[in-house]
Short mmCIF file of the C-alpha atoms (twelve columns), coordinates in Angstrom:
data_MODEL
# 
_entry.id   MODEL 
# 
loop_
_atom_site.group_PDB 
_atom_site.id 
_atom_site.type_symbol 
_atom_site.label_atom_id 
_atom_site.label_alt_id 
_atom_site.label_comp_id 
_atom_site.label_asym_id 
_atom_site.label_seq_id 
_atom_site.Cartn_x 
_atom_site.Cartn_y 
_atom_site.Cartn_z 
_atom_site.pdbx_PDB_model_num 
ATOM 1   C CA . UNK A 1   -11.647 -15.665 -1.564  1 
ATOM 2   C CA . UNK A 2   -10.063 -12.290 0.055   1 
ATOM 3   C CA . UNK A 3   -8.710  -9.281  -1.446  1 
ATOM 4   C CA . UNK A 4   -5.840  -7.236  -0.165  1 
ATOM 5   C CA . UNK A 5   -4.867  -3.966  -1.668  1 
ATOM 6   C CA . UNK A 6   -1.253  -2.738  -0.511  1 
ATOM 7   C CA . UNK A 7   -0.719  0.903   -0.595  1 
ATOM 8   C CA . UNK A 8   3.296   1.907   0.266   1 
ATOM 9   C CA . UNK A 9   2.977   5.659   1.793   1 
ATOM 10  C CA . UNK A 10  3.482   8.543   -0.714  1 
ATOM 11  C CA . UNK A 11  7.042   10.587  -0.825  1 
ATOM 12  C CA . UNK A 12  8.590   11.852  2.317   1 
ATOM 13  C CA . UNK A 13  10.167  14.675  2.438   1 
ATOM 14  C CA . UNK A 14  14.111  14.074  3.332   1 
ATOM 15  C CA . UNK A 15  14.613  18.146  3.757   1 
ATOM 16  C CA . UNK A 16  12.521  18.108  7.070   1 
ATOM 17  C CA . UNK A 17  14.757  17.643  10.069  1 
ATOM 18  C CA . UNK A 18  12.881  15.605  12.143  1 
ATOM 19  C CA . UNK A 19  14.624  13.614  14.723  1 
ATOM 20  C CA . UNK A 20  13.391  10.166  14.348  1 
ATOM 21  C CA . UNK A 21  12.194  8.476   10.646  1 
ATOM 22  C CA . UNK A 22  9.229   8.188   12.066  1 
ATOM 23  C CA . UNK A 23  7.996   11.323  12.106  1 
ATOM 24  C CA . UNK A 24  9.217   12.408  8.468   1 
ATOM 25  C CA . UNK A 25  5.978   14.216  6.868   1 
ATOM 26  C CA . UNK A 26  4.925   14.068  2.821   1 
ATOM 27  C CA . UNK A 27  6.554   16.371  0.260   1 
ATOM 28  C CA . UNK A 28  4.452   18.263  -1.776  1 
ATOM 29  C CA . UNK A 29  4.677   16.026  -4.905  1 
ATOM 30  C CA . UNK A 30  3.913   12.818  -1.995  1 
ATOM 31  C CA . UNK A 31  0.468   14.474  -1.228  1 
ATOM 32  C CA . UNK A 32  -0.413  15.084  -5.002  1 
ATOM 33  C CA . UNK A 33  0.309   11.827  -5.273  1 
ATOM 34  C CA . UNK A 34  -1.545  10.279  -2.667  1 
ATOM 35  C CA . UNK A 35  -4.576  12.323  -3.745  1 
ATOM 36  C CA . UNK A 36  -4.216  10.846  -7.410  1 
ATOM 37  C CA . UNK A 37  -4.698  7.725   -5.684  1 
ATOM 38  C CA . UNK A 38  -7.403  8.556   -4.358  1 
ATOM 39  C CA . UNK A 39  -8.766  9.704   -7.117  1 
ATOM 40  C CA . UNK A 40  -8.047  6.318   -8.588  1 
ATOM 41  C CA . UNK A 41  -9.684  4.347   -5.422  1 
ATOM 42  C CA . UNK A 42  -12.684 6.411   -6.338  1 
ATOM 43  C CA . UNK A 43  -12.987 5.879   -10.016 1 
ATOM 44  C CA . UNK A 44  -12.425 2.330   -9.298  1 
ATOM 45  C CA . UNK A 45  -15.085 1.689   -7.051  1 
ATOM 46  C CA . UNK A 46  -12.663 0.010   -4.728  1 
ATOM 47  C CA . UNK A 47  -13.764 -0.051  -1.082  1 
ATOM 48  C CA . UNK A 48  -12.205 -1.834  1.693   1 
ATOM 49  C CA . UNK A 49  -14.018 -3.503  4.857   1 
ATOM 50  C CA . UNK A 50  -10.836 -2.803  7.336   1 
ATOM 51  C CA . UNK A 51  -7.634  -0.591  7.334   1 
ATOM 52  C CA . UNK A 52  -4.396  -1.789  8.485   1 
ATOM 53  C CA . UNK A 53  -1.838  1.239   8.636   1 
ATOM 54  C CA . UNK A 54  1.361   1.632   10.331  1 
ATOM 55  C CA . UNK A 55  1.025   5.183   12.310  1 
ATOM 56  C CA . UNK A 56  4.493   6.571   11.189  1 
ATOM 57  C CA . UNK A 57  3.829   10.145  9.602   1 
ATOM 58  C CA . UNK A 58  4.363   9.971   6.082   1 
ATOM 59  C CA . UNK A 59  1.460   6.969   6.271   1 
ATOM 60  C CA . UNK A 60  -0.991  9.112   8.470   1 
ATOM 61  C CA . UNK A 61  -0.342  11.808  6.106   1 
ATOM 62  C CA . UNK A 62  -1.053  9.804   2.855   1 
ATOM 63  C CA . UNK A 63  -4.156  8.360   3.987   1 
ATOM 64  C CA . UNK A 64  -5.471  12.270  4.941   1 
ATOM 65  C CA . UNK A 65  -4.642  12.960  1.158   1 
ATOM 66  C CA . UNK A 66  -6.655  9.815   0.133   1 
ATOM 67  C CA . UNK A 67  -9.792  9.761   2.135   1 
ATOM 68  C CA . UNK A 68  -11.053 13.016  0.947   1 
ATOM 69  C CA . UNK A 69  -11.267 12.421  -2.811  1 
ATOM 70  C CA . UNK A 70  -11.571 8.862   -2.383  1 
ATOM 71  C CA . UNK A 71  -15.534 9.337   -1.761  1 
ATOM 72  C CA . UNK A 72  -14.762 6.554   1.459   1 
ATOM 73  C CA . UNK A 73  -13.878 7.214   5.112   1 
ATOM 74  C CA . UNK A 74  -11.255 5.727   7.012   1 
ATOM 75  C CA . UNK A 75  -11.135 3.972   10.164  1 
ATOM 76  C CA . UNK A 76  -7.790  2.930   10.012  1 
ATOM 77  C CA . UNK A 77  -6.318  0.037   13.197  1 
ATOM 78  C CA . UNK A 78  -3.095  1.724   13.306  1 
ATOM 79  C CA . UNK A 79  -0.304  -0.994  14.116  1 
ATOM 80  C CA . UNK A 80  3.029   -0.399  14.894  1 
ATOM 81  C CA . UNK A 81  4.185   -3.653  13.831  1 
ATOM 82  C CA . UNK A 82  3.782   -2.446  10.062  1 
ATOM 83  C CA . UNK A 83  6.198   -0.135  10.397  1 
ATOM 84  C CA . UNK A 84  9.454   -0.838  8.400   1 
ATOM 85  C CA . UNK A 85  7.918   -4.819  8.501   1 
ATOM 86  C CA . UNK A 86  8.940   -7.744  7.056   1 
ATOM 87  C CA . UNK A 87  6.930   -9.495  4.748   1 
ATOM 88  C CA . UNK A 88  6.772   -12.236 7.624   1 
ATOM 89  C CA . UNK A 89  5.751   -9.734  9.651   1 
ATOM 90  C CA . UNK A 90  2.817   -8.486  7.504   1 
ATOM 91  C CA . UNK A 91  1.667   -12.232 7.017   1 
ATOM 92  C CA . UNK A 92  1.055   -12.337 11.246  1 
ATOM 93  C CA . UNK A 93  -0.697  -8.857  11.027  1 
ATOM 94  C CA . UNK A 94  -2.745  -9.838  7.930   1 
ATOM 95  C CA . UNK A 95  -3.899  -13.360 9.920   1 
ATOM 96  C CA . UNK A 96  -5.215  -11.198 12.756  1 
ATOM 97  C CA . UNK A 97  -6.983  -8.887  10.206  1 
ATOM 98  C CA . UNK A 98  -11.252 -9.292  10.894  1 
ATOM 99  C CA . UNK A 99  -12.828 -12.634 10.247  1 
ATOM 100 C CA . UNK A 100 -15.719 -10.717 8.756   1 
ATOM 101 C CA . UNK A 101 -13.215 -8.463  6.287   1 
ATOM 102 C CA . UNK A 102 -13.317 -9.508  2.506   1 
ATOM 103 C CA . UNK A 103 -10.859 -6.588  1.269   1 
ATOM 104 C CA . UNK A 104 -8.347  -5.493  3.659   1 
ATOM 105 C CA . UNK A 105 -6.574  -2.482  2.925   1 
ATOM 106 C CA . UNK A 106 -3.092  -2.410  4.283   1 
ATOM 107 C CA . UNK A 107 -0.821  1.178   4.156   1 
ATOM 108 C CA . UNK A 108 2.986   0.597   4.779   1 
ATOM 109 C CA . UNK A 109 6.686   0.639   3.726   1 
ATOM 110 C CA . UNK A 110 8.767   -0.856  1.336   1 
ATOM 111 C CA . UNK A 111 10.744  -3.150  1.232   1 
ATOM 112 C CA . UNK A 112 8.010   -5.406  3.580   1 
ATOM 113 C CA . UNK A 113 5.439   -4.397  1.241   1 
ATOM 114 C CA . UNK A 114 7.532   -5.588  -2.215  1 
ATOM 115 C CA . UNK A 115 8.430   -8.347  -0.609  1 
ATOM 116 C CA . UNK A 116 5.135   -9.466  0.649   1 
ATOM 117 C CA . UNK A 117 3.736   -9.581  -3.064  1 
ATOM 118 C CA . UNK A 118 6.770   -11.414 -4.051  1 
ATOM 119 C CA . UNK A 119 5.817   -14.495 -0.787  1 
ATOM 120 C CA . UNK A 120 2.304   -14.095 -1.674  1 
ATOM 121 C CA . UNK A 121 2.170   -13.903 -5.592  1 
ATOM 122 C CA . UNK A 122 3.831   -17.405 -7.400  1 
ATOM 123 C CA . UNK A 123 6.695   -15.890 -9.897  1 
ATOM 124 C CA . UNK A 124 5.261   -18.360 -12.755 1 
ATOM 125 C CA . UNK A 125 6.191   -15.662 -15.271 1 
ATOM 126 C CA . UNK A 126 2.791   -14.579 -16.626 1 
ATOM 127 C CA . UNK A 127 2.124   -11.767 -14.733 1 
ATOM 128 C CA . UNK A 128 3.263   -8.312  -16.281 1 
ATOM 129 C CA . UNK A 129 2.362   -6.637  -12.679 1 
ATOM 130 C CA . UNK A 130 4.396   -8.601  -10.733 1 
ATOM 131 C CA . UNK A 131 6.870   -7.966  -13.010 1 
ATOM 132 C CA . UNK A 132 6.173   -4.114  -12.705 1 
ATOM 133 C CA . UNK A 133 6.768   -4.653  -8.500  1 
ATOM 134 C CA . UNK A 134 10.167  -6.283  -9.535  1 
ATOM 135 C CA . UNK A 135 11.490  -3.335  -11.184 1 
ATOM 136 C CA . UNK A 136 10.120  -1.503  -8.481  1 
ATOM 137 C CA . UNK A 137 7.593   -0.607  -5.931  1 
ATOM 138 C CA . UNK A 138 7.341   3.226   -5.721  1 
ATOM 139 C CA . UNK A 139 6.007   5.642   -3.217  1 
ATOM 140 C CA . UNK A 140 2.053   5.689   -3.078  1 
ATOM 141 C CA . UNK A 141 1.770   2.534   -5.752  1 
ATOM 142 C CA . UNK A 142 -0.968  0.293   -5.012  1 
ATOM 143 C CA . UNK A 143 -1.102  -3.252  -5.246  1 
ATOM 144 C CA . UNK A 144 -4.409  -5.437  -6.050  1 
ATOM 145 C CA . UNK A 145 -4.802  -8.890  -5.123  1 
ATOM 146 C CA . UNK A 146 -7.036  -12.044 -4.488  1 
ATOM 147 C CA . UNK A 147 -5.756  -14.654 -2.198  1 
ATOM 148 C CA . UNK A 148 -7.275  -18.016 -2.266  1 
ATOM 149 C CA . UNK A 149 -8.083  -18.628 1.165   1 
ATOM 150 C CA . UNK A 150 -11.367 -18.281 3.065   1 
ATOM 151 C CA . UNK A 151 -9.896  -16.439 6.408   1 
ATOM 152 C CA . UNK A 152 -6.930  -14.304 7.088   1 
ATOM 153 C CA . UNK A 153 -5.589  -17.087 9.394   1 
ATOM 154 C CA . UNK A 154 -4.776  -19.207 6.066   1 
ATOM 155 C CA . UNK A 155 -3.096  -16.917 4.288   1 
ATOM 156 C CA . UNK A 156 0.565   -18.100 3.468   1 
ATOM 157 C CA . UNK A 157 3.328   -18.350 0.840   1 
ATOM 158 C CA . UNK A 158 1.968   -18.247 -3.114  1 
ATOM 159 C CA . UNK A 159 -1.950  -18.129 -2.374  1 
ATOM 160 C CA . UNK A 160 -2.053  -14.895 -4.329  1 
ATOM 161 C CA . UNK A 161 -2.796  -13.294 -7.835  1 
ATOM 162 C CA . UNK A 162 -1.571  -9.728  -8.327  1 
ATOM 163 C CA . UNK A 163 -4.562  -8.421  -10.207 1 
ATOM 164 C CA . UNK A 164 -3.718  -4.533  -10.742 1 
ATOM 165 C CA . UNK A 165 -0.133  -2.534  -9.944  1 
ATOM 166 C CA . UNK A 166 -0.478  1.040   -10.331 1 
ATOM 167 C CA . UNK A 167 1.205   3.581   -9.537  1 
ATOM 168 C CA . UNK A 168 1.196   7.754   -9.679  1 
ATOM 169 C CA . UNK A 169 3.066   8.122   -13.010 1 
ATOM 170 C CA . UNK A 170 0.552   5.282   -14.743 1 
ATOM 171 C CA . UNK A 171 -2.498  8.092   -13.830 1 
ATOM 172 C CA . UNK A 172 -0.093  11.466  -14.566 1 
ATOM 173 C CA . UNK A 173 3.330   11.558  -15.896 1 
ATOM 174 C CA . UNK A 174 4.493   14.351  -13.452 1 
ATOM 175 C CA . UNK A 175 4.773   12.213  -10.751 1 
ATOM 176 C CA . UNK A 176 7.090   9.944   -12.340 1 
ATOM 177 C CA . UNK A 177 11.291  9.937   -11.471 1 
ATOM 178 C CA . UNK A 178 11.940  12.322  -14.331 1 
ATOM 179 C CA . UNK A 179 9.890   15.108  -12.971 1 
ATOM 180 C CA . UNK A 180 11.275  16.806  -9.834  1 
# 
């Protein structure tokens, strides 16, 4: 048995003019966000054995507002393949993840993220937090799950159980769409 927890990046700010996606930093309200996190991580007791990130920006700078309250300290294998993945993509990064890892965290973008809970996670209609991920996946939500599978090389389609689907308006209001 593995876990993988899936944290998308907080929100970007679209008012910086940077020339390439890549480099697009967090807003304010991304890095409050990514701090409630973790916050959450923290209260949780949640710790994870390896880091998977993309290095675009806006993931660099969430995991800076994580670490710090989280209590843990990150070593993250940065990985340009995560950026703007697929969820097939993911999958081939997650099977090189470390033989030794039990919980893998990985820190990316949607849609790859979204859609790699929806290949790993059967939609057999009982699960209200795959549900949630349906309606949608929003900036710094993070996704808890167990996969059925002894090493990262097995992992593959519908070996998953989404255990826990949070996100920054489930832990304070303010960070939900209606508040700017």
């Amino acid at each position: 048995m593995k876990k993988l927890t899936l944290l998308r990046h907080a929100k970007s700010s679209w008012d910086d003019p940077v020339a390439r996606d890549f480099d697009r930093p967090l807003n304010d309200k991304g890095k409050r966000a990514a701090a409630i996190m973790g916050k959450f991580i923290k209260r949780n007791d949640l710790a994870f054995d390896q880091v998977l990130a993309s290095p675009a920006v806006r993931v660099i700078e969430t995991l800076e507002n994580v670490e710090p309250v989280s209590g843990l300290s990150f070593e993250p294998q940065w990985d340009r393949k995560i950026y703007l993945a697929s969820s097939v993509t993911l999958m081939d990064v997650l099977r090189g993840a470390n033989a030794d890892a039990d919980h893998v965290l990985m820190v990316g973008h949607n849609p790859g993220l979204e859609d790699l809970i929806f290949d790993l996670v059967p939609d057999d209609g009982s699960s209200e937090a795959r549900d949630a991920v349906e309606v949608k996946y929003p900036t710094a939500a993070l996704a808890e799950l167990s996969l059925d599978i002894d090493s990262w090389s097995d992992i593959k389609d519908s070996c998953a159980t989404l255990n826990r689907f949070t996100r920054p308006r489930d832990l304070d209001p303010e960070l939900g769409p209606d508040y700017a």
